[in-house]
PDB file of C-alpha atoms in Angstrom:
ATOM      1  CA  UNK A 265     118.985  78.305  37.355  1.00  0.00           C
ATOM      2  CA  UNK A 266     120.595  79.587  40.502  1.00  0.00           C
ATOM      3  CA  UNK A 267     117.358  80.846  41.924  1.00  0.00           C
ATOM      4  CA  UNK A 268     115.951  77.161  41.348  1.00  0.00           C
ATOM      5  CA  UNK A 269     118.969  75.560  43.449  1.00  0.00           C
ATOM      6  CA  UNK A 270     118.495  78.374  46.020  1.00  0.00           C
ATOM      7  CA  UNK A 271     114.689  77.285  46.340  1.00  0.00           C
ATOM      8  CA  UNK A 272     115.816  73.931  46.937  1.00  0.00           C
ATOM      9  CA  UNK A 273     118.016  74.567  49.746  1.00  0.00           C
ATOM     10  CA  UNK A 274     115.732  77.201  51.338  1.00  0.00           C
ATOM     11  CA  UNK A 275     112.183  75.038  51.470  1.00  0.00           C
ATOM     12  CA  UNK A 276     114.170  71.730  53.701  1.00  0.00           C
ATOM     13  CA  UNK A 277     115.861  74.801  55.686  1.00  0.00           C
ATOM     14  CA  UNK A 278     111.863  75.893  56.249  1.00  0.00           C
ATOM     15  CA  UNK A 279     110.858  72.299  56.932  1.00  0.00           C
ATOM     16  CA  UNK A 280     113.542  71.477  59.202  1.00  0.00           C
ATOM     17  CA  UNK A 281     112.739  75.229  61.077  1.00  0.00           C
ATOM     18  CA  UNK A 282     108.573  74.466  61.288  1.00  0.00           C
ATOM     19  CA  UNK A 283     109.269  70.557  62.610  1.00  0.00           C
ATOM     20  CA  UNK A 284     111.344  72.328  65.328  1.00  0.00           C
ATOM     21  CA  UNK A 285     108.798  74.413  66.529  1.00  0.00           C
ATOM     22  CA  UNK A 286     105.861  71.972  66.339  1.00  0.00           C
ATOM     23  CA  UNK A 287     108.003  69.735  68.388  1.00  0.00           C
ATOM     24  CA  UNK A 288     108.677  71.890  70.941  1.00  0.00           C
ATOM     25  CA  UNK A 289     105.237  73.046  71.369  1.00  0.00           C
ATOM     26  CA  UNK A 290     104.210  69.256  71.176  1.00  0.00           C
ATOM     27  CA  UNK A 291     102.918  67.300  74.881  1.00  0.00           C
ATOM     28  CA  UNK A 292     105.333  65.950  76.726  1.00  0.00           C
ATOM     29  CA  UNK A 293     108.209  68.138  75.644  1.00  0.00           C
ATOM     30  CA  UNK A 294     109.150  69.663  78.433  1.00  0.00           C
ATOM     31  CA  UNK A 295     106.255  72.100  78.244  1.00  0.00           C
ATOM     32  CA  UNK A 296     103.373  72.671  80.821  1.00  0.00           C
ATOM     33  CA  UNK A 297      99.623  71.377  80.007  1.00  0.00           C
ATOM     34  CA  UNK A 298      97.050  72.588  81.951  1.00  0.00           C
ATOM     35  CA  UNK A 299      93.552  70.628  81.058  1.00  0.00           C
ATOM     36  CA  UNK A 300      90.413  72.366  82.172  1.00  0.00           C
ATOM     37  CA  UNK A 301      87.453  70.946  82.797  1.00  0.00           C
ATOM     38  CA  UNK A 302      83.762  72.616  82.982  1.00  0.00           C
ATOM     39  CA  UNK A 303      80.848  69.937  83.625  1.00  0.00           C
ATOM     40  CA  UNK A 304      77.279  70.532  83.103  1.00  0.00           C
ATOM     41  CA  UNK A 305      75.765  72.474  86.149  1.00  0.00           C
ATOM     42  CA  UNK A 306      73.672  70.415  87.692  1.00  0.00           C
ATOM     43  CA  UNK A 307      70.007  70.728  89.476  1.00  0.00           C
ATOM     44  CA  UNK A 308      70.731  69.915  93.215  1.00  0.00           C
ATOM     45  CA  UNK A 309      71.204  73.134  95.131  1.00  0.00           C
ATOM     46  CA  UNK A 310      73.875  71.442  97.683  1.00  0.00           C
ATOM     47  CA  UNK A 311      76.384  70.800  94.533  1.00  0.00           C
ATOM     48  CA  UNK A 312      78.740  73.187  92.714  1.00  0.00           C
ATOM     49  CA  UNK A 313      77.770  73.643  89.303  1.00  0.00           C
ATOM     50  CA  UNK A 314      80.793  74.200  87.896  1.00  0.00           C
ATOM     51  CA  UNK A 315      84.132  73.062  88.221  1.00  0.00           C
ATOM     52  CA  UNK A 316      87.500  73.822  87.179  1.00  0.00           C
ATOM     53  CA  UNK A 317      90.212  70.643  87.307  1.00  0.00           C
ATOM     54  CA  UNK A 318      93.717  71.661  86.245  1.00  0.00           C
ATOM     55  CA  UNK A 319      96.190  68.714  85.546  1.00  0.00           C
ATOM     56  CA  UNK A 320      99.905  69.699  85.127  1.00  0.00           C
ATOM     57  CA  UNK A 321     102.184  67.320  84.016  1.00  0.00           C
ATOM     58  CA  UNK A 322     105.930  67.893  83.244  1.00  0.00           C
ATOM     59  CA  UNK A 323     108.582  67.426  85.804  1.00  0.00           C
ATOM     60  CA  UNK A 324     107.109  69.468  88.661  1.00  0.00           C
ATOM     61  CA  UNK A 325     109.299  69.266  91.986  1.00  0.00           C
ATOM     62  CA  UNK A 326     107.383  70.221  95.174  1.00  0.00           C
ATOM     63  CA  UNK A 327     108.389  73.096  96.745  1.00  0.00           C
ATOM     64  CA  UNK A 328     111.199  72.181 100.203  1.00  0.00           C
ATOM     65  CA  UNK A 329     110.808  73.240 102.993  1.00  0.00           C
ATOM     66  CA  UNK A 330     113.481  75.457 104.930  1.00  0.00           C
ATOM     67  CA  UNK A 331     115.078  73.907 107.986  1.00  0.00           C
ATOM     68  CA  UNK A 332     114.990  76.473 111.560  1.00  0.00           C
ATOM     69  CA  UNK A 333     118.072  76.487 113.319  1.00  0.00           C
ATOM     70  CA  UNK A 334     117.880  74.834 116.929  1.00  0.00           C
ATOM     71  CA  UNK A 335     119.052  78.158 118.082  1.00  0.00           C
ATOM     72  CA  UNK A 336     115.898  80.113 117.197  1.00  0.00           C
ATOM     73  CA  UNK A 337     113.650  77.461 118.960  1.00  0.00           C
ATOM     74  CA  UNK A 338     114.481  79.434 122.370  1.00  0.00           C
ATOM     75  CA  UNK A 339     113.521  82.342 121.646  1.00  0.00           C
ATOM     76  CA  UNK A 340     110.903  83.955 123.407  1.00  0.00           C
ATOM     77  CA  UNK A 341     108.019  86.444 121.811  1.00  0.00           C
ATOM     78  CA  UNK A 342     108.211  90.009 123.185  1.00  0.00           C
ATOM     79  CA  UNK A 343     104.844  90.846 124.736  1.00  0.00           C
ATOM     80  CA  UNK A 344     104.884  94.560 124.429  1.00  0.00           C
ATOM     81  CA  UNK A 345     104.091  96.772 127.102  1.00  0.00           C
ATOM     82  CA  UNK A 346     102.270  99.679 126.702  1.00  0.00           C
ATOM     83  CA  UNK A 347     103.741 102.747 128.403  1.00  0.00           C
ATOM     84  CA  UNK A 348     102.525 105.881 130.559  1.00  0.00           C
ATOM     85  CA  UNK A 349     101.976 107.760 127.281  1.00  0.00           C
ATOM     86  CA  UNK A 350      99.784 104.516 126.138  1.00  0.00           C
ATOM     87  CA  UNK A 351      97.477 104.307 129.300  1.00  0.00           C
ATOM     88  CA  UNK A 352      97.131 108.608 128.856  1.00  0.00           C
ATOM     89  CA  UNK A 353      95.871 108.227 125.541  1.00  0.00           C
ATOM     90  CA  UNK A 354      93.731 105.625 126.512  1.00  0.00           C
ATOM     91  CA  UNK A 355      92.125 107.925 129.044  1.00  0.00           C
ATOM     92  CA  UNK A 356      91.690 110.923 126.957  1.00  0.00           C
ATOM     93  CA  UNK A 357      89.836 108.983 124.642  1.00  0.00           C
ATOM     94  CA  UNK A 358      86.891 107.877 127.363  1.00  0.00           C
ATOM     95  CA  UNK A 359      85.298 111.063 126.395  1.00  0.00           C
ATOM     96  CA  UNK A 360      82.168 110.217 127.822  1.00  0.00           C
ATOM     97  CA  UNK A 361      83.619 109.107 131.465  1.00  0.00           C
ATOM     98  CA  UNK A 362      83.620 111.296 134.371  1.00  0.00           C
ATOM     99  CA  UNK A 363      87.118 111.839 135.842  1.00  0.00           C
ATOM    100  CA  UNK A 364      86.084 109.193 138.158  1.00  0.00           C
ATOM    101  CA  UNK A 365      85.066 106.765 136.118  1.00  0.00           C
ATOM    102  CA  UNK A 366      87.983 107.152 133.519  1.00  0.00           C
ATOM    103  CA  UNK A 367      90.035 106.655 136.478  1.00  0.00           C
ATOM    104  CA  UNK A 368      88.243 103.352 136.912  1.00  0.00           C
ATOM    105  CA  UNK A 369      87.955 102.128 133.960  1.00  0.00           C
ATOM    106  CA  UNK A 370      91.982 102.584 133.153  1.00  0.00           C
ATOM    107  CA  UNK A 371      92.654 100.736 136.519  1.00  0.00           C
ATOM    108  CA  UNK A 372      90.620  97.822 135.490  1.00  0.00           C
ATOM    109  CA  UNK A 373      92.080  97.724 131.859  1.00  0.00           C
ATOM    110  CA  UNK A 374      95.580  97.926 133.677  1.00  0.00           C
ATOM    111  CA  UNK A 375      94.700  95.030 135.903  1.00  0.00           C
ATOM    112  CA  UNK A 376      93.127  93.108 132.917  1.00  0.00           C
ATOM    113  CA  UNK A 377      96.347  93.301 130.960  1.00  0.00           C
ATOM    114  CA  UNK A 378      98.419  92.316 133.577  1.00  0.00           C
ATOM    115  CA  UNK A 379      96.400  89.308 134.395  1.00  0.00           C
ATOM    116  CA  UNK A 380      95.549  90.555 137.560  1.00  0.00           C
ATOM    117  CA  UNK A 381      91.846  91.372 137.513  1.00  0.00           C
ATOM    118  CA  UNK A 382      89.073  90.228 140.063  1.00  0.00           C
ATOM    119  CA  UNK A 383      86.433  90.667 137.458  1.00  0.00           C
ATOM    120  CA  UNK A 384      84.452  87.623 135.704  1.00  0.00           C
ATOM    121  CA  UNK A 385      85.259  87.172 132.235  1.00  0.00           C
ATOM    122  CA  UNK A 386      81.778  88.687 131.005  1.00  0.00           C
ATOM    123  CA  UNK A 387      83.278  92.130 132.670  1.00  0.00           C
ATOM    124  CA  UNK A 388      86.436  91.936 131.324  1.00  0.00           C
ATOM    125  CA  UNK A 389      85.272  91.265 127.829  1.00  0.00           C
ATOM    126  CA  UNK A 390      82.932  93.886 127.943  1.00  0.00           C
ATOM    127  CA  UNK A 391      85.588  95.937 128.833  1.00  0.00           C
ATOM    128  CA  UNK A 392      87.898  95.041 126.287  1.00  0.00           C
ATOM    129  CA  UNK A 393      85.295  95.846 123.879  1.00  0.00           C
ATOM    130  CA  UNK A 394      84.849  99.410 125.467  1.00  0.00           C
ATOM    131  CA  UNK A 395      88.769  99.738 125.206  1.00  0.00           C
ATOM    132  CA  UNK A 396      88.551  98.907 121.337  1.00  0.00           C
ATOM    133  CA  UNK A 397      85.814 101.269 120.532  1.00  0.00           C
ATOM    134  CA  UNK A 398      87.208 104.043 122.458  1.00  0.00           C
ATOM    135  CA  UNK A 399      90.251 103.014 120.436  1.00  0.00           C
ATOM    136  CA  UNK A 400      88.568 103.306 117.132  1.00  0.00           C
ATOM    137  CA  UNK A 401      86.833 106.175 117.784  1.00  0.00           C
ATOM    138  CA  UNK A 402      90.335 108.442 118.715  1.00  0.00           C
ATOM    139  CA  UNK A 403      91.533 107.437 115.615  1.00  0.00           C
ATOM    140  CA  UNK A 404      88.936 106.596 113.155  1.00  0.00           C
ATOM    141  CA  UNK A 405      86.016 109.288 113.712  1.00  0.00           C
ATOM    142  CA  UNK A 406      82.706 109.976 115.809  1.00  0.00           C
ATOM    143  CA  UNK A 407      79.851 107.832 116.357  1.00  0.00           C
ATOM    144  CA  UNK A 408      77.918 106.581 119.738  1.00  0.00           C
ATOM    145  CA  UNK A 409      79.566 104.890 123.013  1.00  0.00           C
ATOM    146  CA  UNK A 410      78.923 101.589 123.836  1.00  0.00           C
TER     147      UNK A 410
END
């Protein structure tokens, strides 16, 4: 007999336990629902054929944004300036220059850097793409100059 009235108390116990979970897994409880959508493809090249649509709904708070002090409004970017060592390295790697022309060509770069070049922008952007292969090639690997 005491098994029987220990059945009876343990199934509602059960009950009670599997209507908690089903509610908390129900929509609208607090839990996120994402929906996704896949239409048909279709035949017109110029449209996606598939497509995924996500819908969350819950209470979803956007994301604030973080205010910037007044004080860091003044401050000024640091242009770095490339040193002695910089501008030697840079002509070591013009391995297929004269002495001469290496000479040149750092001037120029120099000058184009400091804003104070004479040459039309063509020049100096055929320049700065000579600086930038010279670049990669001292300390990436071989290939052929420009």
């Amino acid at each position: 007999m005491k098994g029987r009235a220990g059945a009876w108390l343990l199934f509602p116990l059960l009950a009670a336990l599997l209507a908690g979970l089903l509610f908390l897994h129900a929509p609208g409880a607090g839990a996120v629902q994402v929906l996704v959508v896949e239409p048909t493809p279709t035949e017109e090249p110029w449209e996606a054929g598939k497509m995924t649509v996500i819908v969350i709904t819950g209470d979803q708070v956007p994301p604030q944004g973080v205010p910037i002090p007044s004080s860091w409004r003044d401050i000024e970017p640091e242009k770095c300036e490339p040193s002695e060592e910089d501008w030697a390295f840079i002509r070591d790697a013009t391995t297929n220059l004269s002495e001469e022309e290496k000479t040149r060509f750092v001037t120029e770069v120099r000058e184009i850097y400091a804003g104070e070049s004479t040459l039309s922008q063509g020049e100096q952007d055929d320049l700065e793409r000579r600086l930038g292969w010279y670049l990669v090639e001292a300390t990436e690997g071989a290939g052929t100059a420009p």
